[in-house]
Amino acid sequence: VSTQSTWGLSLMEEKKGKTEVKDEGAKKIEKSAGKKNDGNDPANPVRLYCDGVFDLFHFGHARLLEQCKGFFKHCVLVVGVVSDFDTIRYKGKQVMSQFERQETVKHCKWADEVICPCPWVPTVAFLKEHKIDYLCHDPEPYKCGSIEDAYAEVKDAGMFLATKRTEGVSTSDLILRVLKDHEEYISRSLDKKYSPGDMGITDEYAKYIKFKKSAIKEATQKAKGGLKPDTTKLGEEILKLQQELEKLKVTDAKHY
């Protein structure tokens, strides 16, 4: 199959997927009593709402917003961005600030309006206040403290449209990648002239990271040149640095 043919098939599958999303939306709307706006009138677009933290905004977030816009021919997508306070309280420390997350969502072409901060648990009253017809979210119950499903009230009111999650990417996964390779990122930041203090680590730990990197690089170059690296000496040097760090009660986990 040629590259052009593959691209054509991918485009057809994408269009088919969008059509299926619209069809699913139409079926859900038929089941919602009192909801007659089918989104075909450009003068009367359906108002949709989608909320989230949107930390480290990635393509899974963008696909979610695109999916919401695909439910109707004419619609306005209002995106809610929760506050730093609520994020830390209910989910944990975020990477990007409330302002940064809000601005990132604003610059996504699928978002028409942004509400920030928005409530962690959306209510029917909140949706009506903002003239929202439907809230879009994946259908799995979202537990919040003693509340079994933060979207239960909206679902019961027939104002809920189910979306599909994008598998294989999440903010937690991205953070995990950084944690897993934290020494590489510390070394990279040192090369870019960030100080140990900028990264919240000690000078001793920075020295250990730099030595470890240079030692491994030297050993690799010797191996490529057919020379046998002195692994015993290398191991002794690394062990010596580790022992010095232990004396200072400095560990990898503490200083990342």
Coordinates of C-alpha atoms in Angstrom, one line a residue:
V1 CA 0.0 0.0 0.0
S2 CA 1.5 3.4 -1.0
T3 CA 2.0 6.2 1.5
Q4 CA -0.7 8.2 -0.3
S5 CA -3.2 5.3 -0.1
T6 CA -2.4 4.8 3.7
W7 CA -3.0 8.5 4.3
G8 CA -6.3 8.3 2.4
L9 CA -7.4 5.3 4.4
S10 CA -6.5 7.1 7.7
L11 CA -8.4 10.1 6.6
M12 CA -11.5 8.0 5.8
E13 CA -11.3 6.2 9.2
E14 CA -11.0 9.6 11.0
K15 CA -14.0 11.0 9.1
K16 CA -15.9 7.7 9.9
G17 CA -15.0 8.1 13.6
K18 CA -16.3 11.6 13.7
T19 CA -19.6 10.6 12.0
E20 CA -20.0 7.8 14.5
V21 CA -19.5 10.3 17.4
K22 CA -22.2 12.5 15.9
D23 CA -24.6 9.5 15.5
E24 CA -24.0 8.4 19.1
G25 CA -24.7 12.0 20.2
A26 CA -27.9 12.1 18.2
K27 CA -29.1 8.8 19.8
K28 CA -28.4 10.1 23.3
I29 CA -30.2 13.3 22.5
E30 CA -33.3 11.4 21.4
K31 CA -33.4 9.8 24.8
S32 CA -33.1 13.1 26.7
A33 CA -36.6 14.4 27.4
G34 CA -37.2 18.1 26.6
K35 CA -34.0 18.5 24.6
K36 CA -35.0 19.4 21.1
N37 CA -32.0 21.4 19.8
D38 CA -30.4 19.1 17.2
G39 CA -27.6 21.6 16.5
N40 CA -28.6 22.1 12.8
D41 CA -29.4 25.8 13.2
P42 CA -26.3 28.0 13.1
A43 CA -28.2 30.7 14.8
N44 CA -29.0 28.4 17.7
P45 CA -25.9 26.3 18.4
V46 CA -25.9 23.6 21.1
R47 CA -23.8 24.7 24.1
L48 CA -21.6 21.9 25.4
Y49 CA -19.4 21.8 28.5
C50 CA -16.3 19.8 29.2
D51 CA -14.1 20.2 32.4
G52 CA -10.8 19.0 33.6
V53 CA -7.4 19.9 35.1
F54 CA -5.6 19.9 31.7
D55 CA -2.2 19.8 33.3
L56 CA 0.7 19.2 30.8
F57 CA -1.8 19.6 28.0
H58 CA -1.3 16.7 25.5
F59 CA -3.0 15.2 22.4
G60 CA -5.4 13.2 24.6
H61 CA -6.8 16.5 25.9
A62 CA -7.0 17.9 22.4
R63 CA -8.8 14.8 21.1
L64 CA -11.3 15.1 23.9
L65 CA -12.2 18.6 23.0
E66 CA -12.3 17.7 19.3
Q67 CA -14.6 14.8 20.1
C68 CA -17.0 17.1 21.9
K69 CA -17.2 19.5 19.0
G70 CA -18.0 16.5 16.8
F71 CA -21.3 15.8 18.5
F72 CA -23.2 18.5 16.7
K73 CA -22.9 20.4 13.4
H74 CA -23.3 23.7 15.2
C75 CA -22.2 23.9 18.8
V76 CA -20.3 26.1 21.2
L77 CA -17.8 24.3 23.5
V78 CA -17.3 25.8 26.9
V79 CA -14.3 24.3 28.7
G80 CA -13.9 24.4 32.5
V81 CA -10.5 24.5 34.0
V82 CA -10.4 23.7 37.7
S83 CA -8.4 25.7 40.2
D84 CA -5.0 24.9 41.7
F85 CA -6.6 24.7 45.1
D86 CA -9.1 22.1 44.1
T87 CA -6.6 20.1 42.0
I88 CA -4.2 19.8 45.0
R89 CA -7.1 19.0 47.4
Y90 CA -8.7 16.3 45.3
K91 CA -6.0 15.0 43.0
G92 CA -2.5 16.1 44.0
K93 CA 0.2 18.6 43.1
Q94 CA 0.0 19.8 39.5
V95 CA 2.9 20.9 37.2
M96 CA 1.4 23.9 35.5
S97 CA -0.3 26.8 37.4
Q98 CA -3.9 27.6 37.0
F99 CA -3.1 30.6 34.7
E100 CA -0.9 28.4 32.5
R101 CA -3.5 25.7 32.2
Q102 CA -6.2 28.2 31.4
E103 CA -4.1 29.9 28.7
T104 CA -3.2 26.6 27.2
V105 CA -6.8 25.6 26.8
K106 CA -7.7 29.0 25.4
H107 CA -5.2 28.5 22.6
C108 CA -6.7 25.1 21.6
K109 CA -8.8 25.6 18.5
W110 CA -11.6 23.4 19.7
A111 CA -12.3 25.5 22.8
D112 CA -14.8 28.4 22.2
E113 CA -15.1 29.6 25.8
V114 CA -13.1 28.9 29.0
I115 CA -14.4 29.1 32.6
C116 CA -11.6 29.2 35.1
P117 CA -11.8 28.4 37.9
C118 CA -14.7 26.0 37.4
P119 CA -16.3 23.8 40.1
W120 CA -14.8 20.4 40.8
V121 CA -18.3 18.9 41.0
P122 CA -20.5 20.5 38.3
T123 CA -24.2 20.8 39.1
V124 CA -27.3 21.2 37.0
A125 CA -27.7 24.7 38.5
F126 CA -24.2 25.6 37.3
L127 CA -24.9 24.3 33.8
K128 CA -28.1 26.3 33.6
E129 CA -26.4 29.4 34.8
H130 CA -24.1 29.2 31.8
K131 CA -26.9 28.1 29.5
I132 CA -25.2 24.7 28.9
D133 CA -27.3 22.0 27.1
Y134 CA -25.0 19.0 27.7
L135 CA -21.9 18.1 29.8
C136 CA -19.4 15.9 28.0
H137 CA -17.2 13.4 29.9
D138 CA -16.2 9.8 29.8
P139 CA -19.0 7.6 31.4
E140 CA -17.0 6.0 34.2
P141 CA -18.1 7.1 37.7
Y142 CA -15.7 9.8 39.0
K143 CA -15.3 9.5 42.7
C144 CA -14.8 12.6 44.7
G145 CA -14.5 12.2 48.5
S146 CA -17.7 10.7 49.8
I147 CA -19.4 11.4 46.4
E148 CA -19.4 8.2 44.3
D149 CA -19.8 10.0 41.0
A150 CA -19.3 13.7 40.6
Y151 CA -21.4 13.7 37.4
A152 CA -24.4 11.7 38.8
E153 CA -26.7 14.7 39.1
V154 CA -26.0 15.8 35.5
K155 CA -26.5 12.2 34.2
D156 CA -29.8 11.9 36.1
A157 CA -31.0 15.2 34.5
G158 CA -30.4 13.8 31.0
M159 CA -27.7 16.5 30.3
F160 CA -24.7 14.1 29.9
L161 CA -23.0 13.0 26.7
A162 CA -20.4 10.2 27.0
T163 CA -16.9 10.6 25.5
K164 CA -14.2 8.1 24.9
R165 CA -10.8 8.4 26.5
T166 CA -7.6 8.3 24.5
E167 CA -5.6 5.3 25.6
G168 CA -1.8 5.4 26.0
V169 CA -1.3 9.0 27.1
S170 CA -2.1 10.8 30.3
T171 CA -0.5 13.6 32.5
S172 CA 0.4 10.9 35.1
D173 CA 2.3 8.9 32.4
L174 CA 4.2 12.0 31.4
I175 CA 5.2 12.8 35.0
L176 CA 6.3 9.1 35.4
R177 CA 8.6 9.4 32.4
V178 CA 10.4 12.4 34.0
L179 CA 10.6 10.6 37.4
K180 CA 12.0 7.5 35.8
D181 CA 14.8 9.3 34.0
H182 CA 15.2 12.1 36.5
E183 CA 19.1 11.9 36.5
E184 CA 19.0 12.5 32.7
Y185 CA 16.9 15.6 33.1
I186 CA 19.0 16.9 36.0
S187 CA 22.1 16.5 33.8
R188 CA 20.4 18.2 30.9
S189 CA 19.4 21.1 33.1
L190 CA 22.9 21.5 34.5
D191 CA 24.2 21.6 30.9
K192 CA 21.7 24.4 30.3
K193 CA 23.3 26.3 33.2
Y194 CA 20.5 25.8 35.7
S195 CA 22.0 25.7 39.2
P196 CA 21.5 22.9 41.7
G197 CA 19.5 25.4 43.8
D198 CA 17.2 26.1 40.8
M199 CA 16.3 22.3 40.8
G200 CA 16.1 22.0 44.6
I201 CA 19.2 19.6 44.9
T202 CA 22.5 20.0 46.7
D203 CA 25.8 20.8 45.1
E204 CA 27.1 17.3 46.1
Y205 CA 24.2 15.6 44.3
A206 CA 24.8 17.7 41.2
K207 CA 28.5 16.7 41.3
Y208 CA 27.5 13.0 41.6
I209 CA 25.2 13.3 38.5
K210 CA 27.8 15.1 36.4
F211 CA 30.6 12.6 37.4
K212 CA 28.4 9.6 36.7
K213 CA 27.5 11.0 33.2
S214 CA 31.1 11.8 32.3
A215 CA 32.4 8.5 33.6
I216 CA 29.8 6.5 31.6
K217 CA 30.5 8.6 28.5
E218 CA 34.3 7.9 28.9
A219 CA 33.8 4.2 29.4
T220 CA 31.5 4.0 26.3
Q221 CA 34.0 5.9 24.1
K222 CA 36.8 3.5 25.2
A223 CA 34.7 0.5 24.5
K224 CA 33.9 1.9 21.0
G225 CA 37.7 2.4 20.4
G226 CA 38.5 -1.2 21.3
L227 CA 39.9 -0.2 24.7
K228 CA 38.9 -1.9 27.9
P229 CA 37.5 0.6 30.4
D230 CA 38.7 0.4 34.0
T231 CA 35.3 -0.6 35.4
T232 CA 36.8 -1.4 38.8
K233 CA 38.1 2.2 39.2
L234 CA 34.9 3.6 37.7
G235 CA 32.8 1.6 40.2
E236 CA 35.0 2.7 43.1
E237 CA 34.7 6.3 42.2
I238 CA 30.9 6.1 41.9
L239 CA 30.7 4.2 45.2
K240 CA 32.9 6.8 46.9
L241 CA 30.5 9.6 45.7
Q242 CA 27.5 7.6 46.9
Q243 CA 29.0 7.1 50.3
E244 CA 29.7 10.9 50.6
L245 CA 26.0 11.5 49.7
E246 CA 24.9 9.0 52.3
K247 CA 26.9 10.9 55.0
L248 CA 25.0 14.0 54.0
K249 CA 21.8 12.0 54.1
V250 CA 21.2 12.8 50.5
T251 CA 19.4 10.2 48.4
D252 CA 18.0 10.1 44.8
A253 CA 14.4 10.0 46.1
K254 CA 14.9 13.0 48.4
H255 CA 16.5 15.2 45.9
Y256 CA 14.1 14.8 43.0

